[in-house]
Amino acid sequence: MASVTSDIETPERGCPDGTPTAEDTEDTEDTTMTATLLDGELLAAKVRAEVTDRVARLRSAGVTVGLGTILVGDDGPSSRYVAMKHADCDDVGIRSAHEHLPADVSQAELEAVVARFNADPGIHAFLVQLPLPAGLDEERVLMAVDPDKDVDGLHPVNLGRLVMGANGPLPCTPAGIVELLHANDVPVEGKHVVVIGRGLTIGRPLALLLAMKRPGCNAAVTVVHTGVEDLAGLVRQGDVVVAAAGRAGLVTPDMVKPGAAVVGAGTSWEGKKLMSDVDESVAEVAGWITPRIGGVGPMTRAMLLRNAVRAAERSS
Ligand code: GUN
């Protein structure tokens, strides 16, 4: 077992977790832009500053916050994403630990690493990067994580807490999206939000979160997917649209109510270029829009750091 770093976000799971590669940013196409940009980089920097303070407070009380990652296999984007999470940890003073397991690792060996992280008092929170290679039982692995160390908020206990409205770690991308909308004064409470996609890491938990009676949420939420009849007609009803289907350019201007807020949360790769579910020309009709790079992804990573420091605060 070698120690390395790395992480992936698959389109269906849709977590756009990354900072761009050179190829991502090379693109300089110009669209006539009227929408306000939902700048995730800017807000993530503020969250990192807050986390840095909290980490420092814990350090002066003798606690070094520790975040662990487990990566199975050698998927390229996964590796890059995990590496970015470790870089983020360095940035805010969190100690990070990682385990890189071969793609043919057995279920028992993987669960043994999870058990070791569960028992390690220096690791306050950790994640197993998804998806796992074929042959490994993802559900069993997620359930093996100690719910108190579940930095993803994906353990059934924590998803159950979300359903109940009880305190617990929130899945990072949904939490980041709600924060991004709130920080940009996008009206959500009492509004109609259309979520495209019902994956475990974004669509399903986001719909629950947005419908909750809490500040920045309290919305009427419709969950749709790429197989529904009249997808465009349904999406056009949204005051806020969150696309988390993992299909490049799925949301086009004709599908958007003028002035709506449009969030691209799903990603896919075209070669080495990270694509958003939202076509860039949507900026011509939307009131707010996430950039293809630097929207939801940085917020996901920032929320991971916040979940990690919260886990450490709870256990100290
Ligand atoms: N892969 C894609 N999204 C996620 C996520 O939110 N958590 C983990 N662990 N893996 C992912």
Short mmCIF file of C-alpha atoms and ligand atoms in Angstrom, two decimals:
data_model
loop_
_atom_site.label_atom_id
_atom_site.label_comp_id
_atom_site.label_asym_id
_atom_site.label_seq_id
_atom_site.Cartn_x
_atom_site.Cartn_y
_atom_site.Cartn_z
CA MET A 1 0.00 0.00 0.00
CA ALA A 2 1.60 3.20 -1.13
CA SER A 3 0.72 6.58 0.23
CA VAL A 4 -0.31 9.03 -2.43
CA THR A 5 -2.97 11.58 -3.22
CA SER A 6 -5.74 11.87 -5.73
CA ASP A 7 -9.47 12.23 -6.21
CA ILE A 8 -12.18 12.08 -8.88
CA GLU A 9 -15.59 13.44 -9.39
CA THR A 10 -17.56 11.50 -11.93
CA PRO A 11 -20.17 13.24 -14.03
CA GLU A 12 -23.18 11.35 -12.62
CA ARG A 13 -21.93 12.03 -9.12
CA GLY A 14 -21.12 15.32 -10.66
CA CYS A 15 -18.93 16.96 -8.06
CA PRO A 16 -16.96 19.68 -9.95
CA ASP A 17 -14.30 19.71 -7.39
CA GLY A 18 -11.38 21.11 -9.17
CA THR A 19 -9.15 23.87 -10.07
CA PRO A 20 -8.60 23.96 -13.82
CA THR A 21 -5.71 22.52 -15.74
CA ALA A 22 -3.99 24.73 -18.29
CA GLU A 23 -6.29 23.31 -20.96
CA ASP A 24 -9.32 24.27 -18.95
CA THR A 25 -8.33 27.87 -18.79
CA GLU A 26 -6.90 28.23 -22.29
CA ASP A 27 -10.39 28.67 -23.62
CA THR A 28 -11.04 32.36 -24.26
CA GLU A 29 -14.35 32.29 -26.16
CA ASP A 30 -16.31 35.44 -25.61
CA THR A 31 -20.04 35.46 -24.95
CA THR A 32 -22.12 38.59 -24.45
CA MET A 33 -22.51 38.36 -20.77
CA THR A 34 -25.32 39.94 -18.85
CA ALA A 35 -25.58 37.62 -15.86
CA THR A 36 -23.79 38.25 -12.57
CA LEU A 37 -21.07 35.67 -12.01
CA LEU A 38 -21.46 33.40 -8.99
CA ASP A 39 -17.77 33.46 -8.12
CA GLY A 40 -16.96 30.32 -6.16
CA GLU A 41 -13.24 31.09 -5.98
CA LEU A 42 -13.89 34.35 -4.18
CA LEU A 43 -16.28 32.85 -1.66
CA ALA A 44 -14.17 29.72 -1.15
CA ALA A 45 -11.23 31.95 -0.22
CA LYS A 46 -13.39 33.51 2.52
CA VAL A 47 -14.42 30.08 3.79
CA ARG A 48 -10.77 28.97 3.80
CA ALA A 49 -9.87 32.06 5.84
CA GLU A 50 -12.58 31.19 8.37
CA VAL A 51 -11.38 27.57 8.50
CA THR A 52 -7.78 28.72 8.94
CA ASP A 53 -8.81 30.67 12.06
CA ARG A 54 -10.71 27.72 13.48
CA VAL A 55 -7.82 25.35 12.79
CA ALA A 56 -5.45 27.78 14.53
CA ARG A 57 -7.74 28.01 17.56
CA LEU A 58 -7.77 24.22 17.84
CA ARG A 59 -4.00 24.12 17.46
CA SER A 60 -3.56 26.50 20.35
CA ALA A 61 -5.72 24.13 22.38
CA GLY A 62 -3.34 21.30 21.44
CA VAL A 63 -5.38 19.76 18.61
CA THR A 64 -3.97 19.37 15.09
CA VAL A 65 -6.88 18.88 12.71
CA GLY A 66 -6.39 15.80 10.52
CA LEU A 67 -8.18 14.91 7.27
CA GLY A 68 -7.74 11.55 5.54
CA THR A 69 -8.40 10.45 1.99
CA ILE A 70 -8.53 6.96 0.54
CA LEU A 71 -8.10 6.55 -3.20
CA VAL A 72 -8.50 3.24 -4.97
CA GLY A 73 -7.02 2.85 -8.45
CA ASP A 74 -5.31 5.30 -10.76
CA ASP A 75 -8.03 7.33 -12.38
CA GLY A 76 -6.40 10.55 -13.55
CA PRO A 77 -9.04 13.14 -12.61
CA SER A 78 -9.58 11.39 -9.27
CA SER A 79 -5.91 11.63 -8.53
CA ARG A 80 -5.86 15.33 -9.39
CA TYR A 81 -8.89 16.07 -7.25
CA VAL A 82 -7.47 14.29 -4.21
CA ALA A 83 -4.18 16.11 -4.70
CA MET A 84 -6.08 19.41 -4.69
CA LYS A 85 -7.82 18.50 -1.45
CA HIS A 86 -4.46 17.87 0.17
CA ALA A 87 -3.15 21.18 -1.15
CA ASP A 88 -6.21 22.89 0.35
CA CYS A 89 -5.45 21.21 3.69
CA ASP A 90 -1.89 22.55 3.58
CA ASP A 91 -3.28 25.99 2.88
CA VAL A 92 -5.44 26.10 6.01
CA GLY A 93 -3.13 24.20 8.35
CA ILE A 94 -4.95 20.85 8.33
CA ARG A 95 -2.69 17.80 8.45
CA SER A 96 -3.67 15.38 5.72
CA ALA A 97 -3.15 11.65 5.51
CA HIS A 98 -3.78 9.51 2.49
CA GLU A 99 -3.84 5.94 1.38
CA HIS A 100 -3.59 4.97 -2.26
CA LEU A 101 -4.73 1.43 -2.86
CA PRO A 102 -4.41 -0.58 -6.08
CA ALA A 103 -7.51 -0.98 -8.26
CA ASP A 104 -7.57 -4.72 -7.51
CA VAL A 105 -7.62 -4.26 -3.73
CA SER A 106 -10.11 -6.59 -2.02
CA GLN A 107 -13.20 -5.36 -0.23
CA ALA A 108 -11.75 -6.64 3.05
CA GLU A 109 -8.43 -4.80 2.57
CA LEU A 110 -10.24 -1.58 1.73
CA GLU A 111 -12.51 -1.92 4.75
CA ALA A 112 -9.45 -2.58 6.91
CA VAL A 113 -8.03 0.81 5.87
CA VAL A 114 -11.38 2.44 6.65
CA ALA A 115 -11.32 0.76 10.08
CA ARG A 116 -7.77 2.04 10.67
CA PHE A 117 -8.81 5.62 9.80
CA ASN A 118 -11.89 5.24 12.04
CA ALA A 119 -9.62 4.29 14.94
CA ASP A 120 -6.88 6.88 14.33
CA PRO A 121 -7.32 9.77 16.80
CA GLY A 122 -5.20 12.01 14.57
CA ILE A 123 -7.70 11.71 11.70
CA HIS A 124 -10.81 13.69 12.62
CA ALA A 125 -12.56 13.21 9.29
CA PHE A 126 -11.94 11.32 6.06
CA LEU A 127 -13.41 10.25 2.75
CA VAL A 128 -13.19 7.36 0.36
CA GLN A 129 -12.99 8.80 -3.12
CA LEU A 130 -15.82 7.69 -5.38
CA PRO A 131 -16.44 5.99 -7.66
CA LEU A 132 -14.69 2.81 -6.61
CA PRO A 133 -13.41 0.43 -9.27
CA ALA A 134 -15.83 -2.28 -10.44
CA GLY A 135 -16.10 -5.18 -8.05
CA LEU A 136 -15.99 -3.12 -4.86
CA ASP A 137 -19.19 -2.52 -2.93
CA GLU A 138 -19.47 1.26 -2.57
CA GLU A 139 -22.42 1.17 -0.21
CA ARG A 140 -20.67 -1.16 2.20
CA VAL A 141 -17.60 1.05 2.19
CA LEU A 142 -19.63 4.21 2.83
CA MET A 143 -21.41 2.48 5.70
CA ALA A 144 -18.10 1.37 7.21
CA VAL A 145 -17.02 4.98 7.76
CA ASP A 146 -17.60 6.26 11.31
CA PRO A 147 -20.47 8.77 10.87
CA ASP A 148 -18.64 11.20 13.16
CA LYS A 149 -15.66 11.18 10.77
CA ASP A 150 -17.73 11.27 7.59
CA VAL A 151 -16.42 14.45 5.96
CA ASP A 152 -18.61 13.87 2.87
CA GLY A 153 -21.88 13.69 4.80
CA LEU A 154 -22.72 10.59 2.77
CA HIS A 155 -23.00 8.02 5.56
CA PRO A 156 -26.63 6.84 5.92
CA VAL A 157 -26.70 8.24 9.46
CA ASN A 158 -25.75 11.69 8.18
CA LEU A 159 -28.08 11.49 5.18
CA GLY A 160 -30.77 10.49 7.71
CA ARG A 161 -29.91 13.53 9.82
CA LEU A 162 -30.36 15.68 6.73
CA VAL A 163 -33.79 14.17 6.12
CA MET A 164 -34.70 14.79 9.78
CA GLY A 165 -33.29 18.31 9.80
CA ALA A 166 -30.89 17.32 12.57
CA ASN A 167 -27.33 18.62 12.86
CA GLY A 168 -24.64 16.73 11.01
CA PRO A 169 -22.12 17.14 8.21
CA LEU A 170 -23.82 18.21 5.00
CA PRO A 171 -22.71 16.80 1.65
CA CYS A 172 -20.12 19.26 0.38
CA THR A 173 -21.44 20.22 -3.05
CA PRO A 174 -25.03 20.88 -1.92
CA ALA A 175 -23.78 22.89 1.06
CA GLY A 176 -21.45 24.86 -1.21
CA ILE A 177 -24.23 25.65 -3.69
CA VAL A 178 -26.57 26.94 -0.98
CA GLU A 179 -23.77 29.08 0.43
CA LEU A 180 -22.89 30.45 -3.02
CA LEU A 181 -26.50 31.46 -3.71
CA HIS A 182 -26.89 33.00 -0.28
CA ALA A 183 -23.65 34.98 -0.43
CA ASN A 184 -24.69 36.45 -3.77
CA ASP A 185 -28.16 37.45 -2.51
CA VAL A 186 -29.92 35.16 -4.95
CA PRO A 187 -33.52 34.87 -3.75
CA VAL A 188 -34.19 31.24 -2.83
CA GLU A 189 -36.70 31.31 0.04
CA GLY A 190 -40.21 30.87 -1.34
CA LYS A 191 -38.84 30.51 -4.87
CA HIS A 192 -38.98 27.58 -7.26
CA VAL A 193 -35.70 25.71 -7.62
CA VAL A 194 -35.36 23.09 -10.34
CA VAL A 195 -32.61 20.55 -9.69
CA ILE A 196 -31.58 18.52 -12.73
CA GLY A 197 -30.12 15.21 -11.55
CA ARG A 198 -30.77 12.99 -8.55
CA GLY A 199 -27.33 11.59 -7.81
CA LEU A 200 -26.18 10.75 -4.31
CA THR A 201 -23.60 13.50 -3.97
CA ILE A 202 -25.53 16.46 -5.42
CA GLY A 203 -29.11 16.25 -6.67
CA ARG A 204 -30.77 14.16 -3.96
CA PRO A 205 -29.24 15.84 -0.91
CA LEU A 206 -29.46 19.30 -2.49
CA ALA A 207 -33.20 18.93 -3.06
CA LEU A 208 -33.66 17.99 0.60
CA LEU A 209 -31.52 20.85 1.81
CA LEU A 210 -33.20 23.50 -0.34
CA ALA A 211 -36.67 22.40 0.78
CA MET A 212 -35.79 22.66 4.47
CA LYS A 213 -37.26 25.43 6.57
CA ARG A 214 -34.00 27.24 7.23
CA PRO A 215 -32.45 30.51 6.12
CA GLY A 216 -31.31 30.49 2.52
CA CYS A 217 -33.48 27.46 1.73
CA ASN A 218 -37.24 27.09 2.26
CA ALA A 219 -37.81 26.73 -1.50
CA ALA A 220 -40.29 24.85 -3.66
CA VAL A 221 -38.05 22.21 -5.20
CA THR A 222 -38.60 20.16 -8.33
CA VAL A 223 -36.19 17.35 -9.12
CA VAL A 224 -35.95 16.38 -12.78
CA HIS A 225 -33.55 14.30 -14.85
CA THR A 226 -32.52 13.96 -18.46
CA GLY A 227 -35.20 11.32 -19.09
CA VAL A 228 -38.25 13.41 -18.15
CA GLU A 229 -40.76 14.60 -20.74
CA ASP A 230 -40.51 18.28 -21.56
CA LEU A 231 -37.33 18.82 -19.60
CA ALA A 232 -36.95 22.29 -21.13
CA GLY A 233 -40.47 23.30 -20.07
CA LEU A 234 -39.87 22.18 -16.50
CA VAL A 235 -36.47 23.86 -16.25
CA ARG A 236 -37.97 27.08 -17.62
CA GLN A 237 -40.18 27.26 -14.53
CA GLY A 238 -37.18 27.58 -12.23
CA ASP A 239 -36.26 30.83 -10.54
CA VAL A 240 -33.10 28.94 -9.70
CA VAL A 241 -31.79 26.04 -11.78
CA VAL A 242 -29.08 23.67 -10.60
CA ALA A 243 -27.76 21.35 -13.28
CA ALA A 244 -26.14 18.25 -11.83
CA ALA A 245 -26.58 15.66 -14.55
CA GLY A 246 -23.02 15.42 -15.83
CA ARG A 247 -23.96 16.22 -19.41
CA ALA A 248 -21.96 18.99 -21.08
CA GLY A 249 -24.03 21.95 -22.27
CA LEU A 250 -27.33 20.38 -21.20
CA VAL A 251 -28.87 23.70 -20.15
CA THR A 252 -29.23 26.09 -23.07
CA PRO A 253 -30.64 29.66 -23.12
CA ASP A 254 -34.08 28.60 -24.41
CA MET A 255 -34.50 26.48 -21.26
CA VAL A 256 -33.96 29.37 -18.84
CA LYS A 257 -36.45 31.85 -17.46
CA PRO A 258 -34.96 35.32 -18.06
CA GLY A 259 -33.26 36.53 -14.89
CA ALA A 260 -33.06 33.09 -13.27
CA ALA A 261 -29.98 31.96 -11.36
CA VAL A 262 -28.27 29.05 -13.09
CA VAL A 263 -25.74 26.87 -11.32
CA GLY A 264 -23.60 24.35 -13.18
CA ALA A 265 -22.83 21.63 -10.67
CA GLY A 266 -22.41 18.62 -12.96
CA THR A 267 -19.24 18.19 -14.93
CA SER A 268 -17.87 15.98 -17.64
CA TRP A 269 -14.64 15.84 -19.57
CA GLU A 270 -14.12 16.57 -23.24
CA GLY A 271 -10.59 15.35 -23.59
CA LYS A 272 -8.76 17.37 -20.97
CA LYS A 273 -11.32 20.16 -20.89
CA LEU A 274 -13.67 20.22 -17.93
CA MET A 275 -17.19 20.87 -19.22
CA SER A 276 -20.15 22.31 -17.36
CA ASP A 277 -23.75 21.13 -17.66
CA VAL A 278 -24.60 24.75 -18.40
CA ASP A 279 -23.85 26.19 -21.83
CA GLU A 280 -21.91 29.43 -21.52
CA SER A 281 -24.47 31.25 -23.72
CA VAL A 282 -26.97 30.92 -20.86
CA ALA A 283 -25.23 34.01 -19.45
CA GLU A 284 -27.18 36.03 -22.00
CA VAL A 285 -30.53 35.29 -20.34
CA ALA A 286 -29.70 34.36 -16.76
CA GLY A 287 -29.60 36.84 -13.90
CA TRP A 288 -26.78 34.92 -12.19
CA ILE A 289 -24.58 32.13 -13.49
CA THR A 290 -21.62 30.07 -12.32
CA PRO A 291 -18.50 30.26 -14.48
CA ARG A 292 -17.46 27.00 -16.16
CA ILE A 293 -14.39 26.98 -13.94
CA GLY A 294 -14.35 28.49 -10.46
CA GLY A 295 -18.04 28.21 -9.60
CA VAL A 296 -19.21 25.18 -7.63
CA GLY A 297 -15.91 23.25 -7.59
CA PRO A 298 -13.99 25.53 -5.21
CA MET A 299 -17.03 25.69 -2.93
CA THR A 300 -17.18 21.89 -2.71
CA ARG A 301 -13.57 21.80 -1.62
CA ALA A 302 -14.06 24.63 0.87
CA MET A 303 -17.05 22.85 2.44
CA LEU A 304 -14.93 19.73 2.83
CA LEU A 305 -12.44 21.75 4.88
CA ARG A 306 -15.26 23.21 6.96
CA ASN A 307 -16.70 19.74 7.61
CA ALA A 308 -13.24 18.56 8.68
CA VAL A 309 -12.72 21.36 11.17
CA ARG A 310 -16.24 20.88 12.52
CA ALA A 311 -15.53 17.19 13.07
CA ALA A 312 -12.38 18.12 15.00
CA GLU A 313 -14.25 20.74 17.06
CA ARG A 314 -16.95 18.20 17.93
CA SER A 315 -14.47 15.58 19.04
CA SER A 316 -12.24 17.92 21.08
N1 GUN B 1 -16.69 11.61 -6.12
C1 GUN B 1 -17.49 12.51 -6.68
N2 GUN B 1 -18.07 13.29 -5.75
C2 GUN B 1 -17.63 12.84 -4.58
C3 GUN B 1 -17.88 13.24 -3.25
O1 GUN B 1 -18.61 14.17 -2.95
N3 GUN B 1 -17.23 12.51 -2.30
C4 GUN B 1 -16.41 11.47 -2.60
N4 GUN B 1 -15.85 10.80 -1.59
N5 GUN B 1 -16.17 11.10 -3.83
C5 GUN B 1 -16.76 11.78 -4.81
#
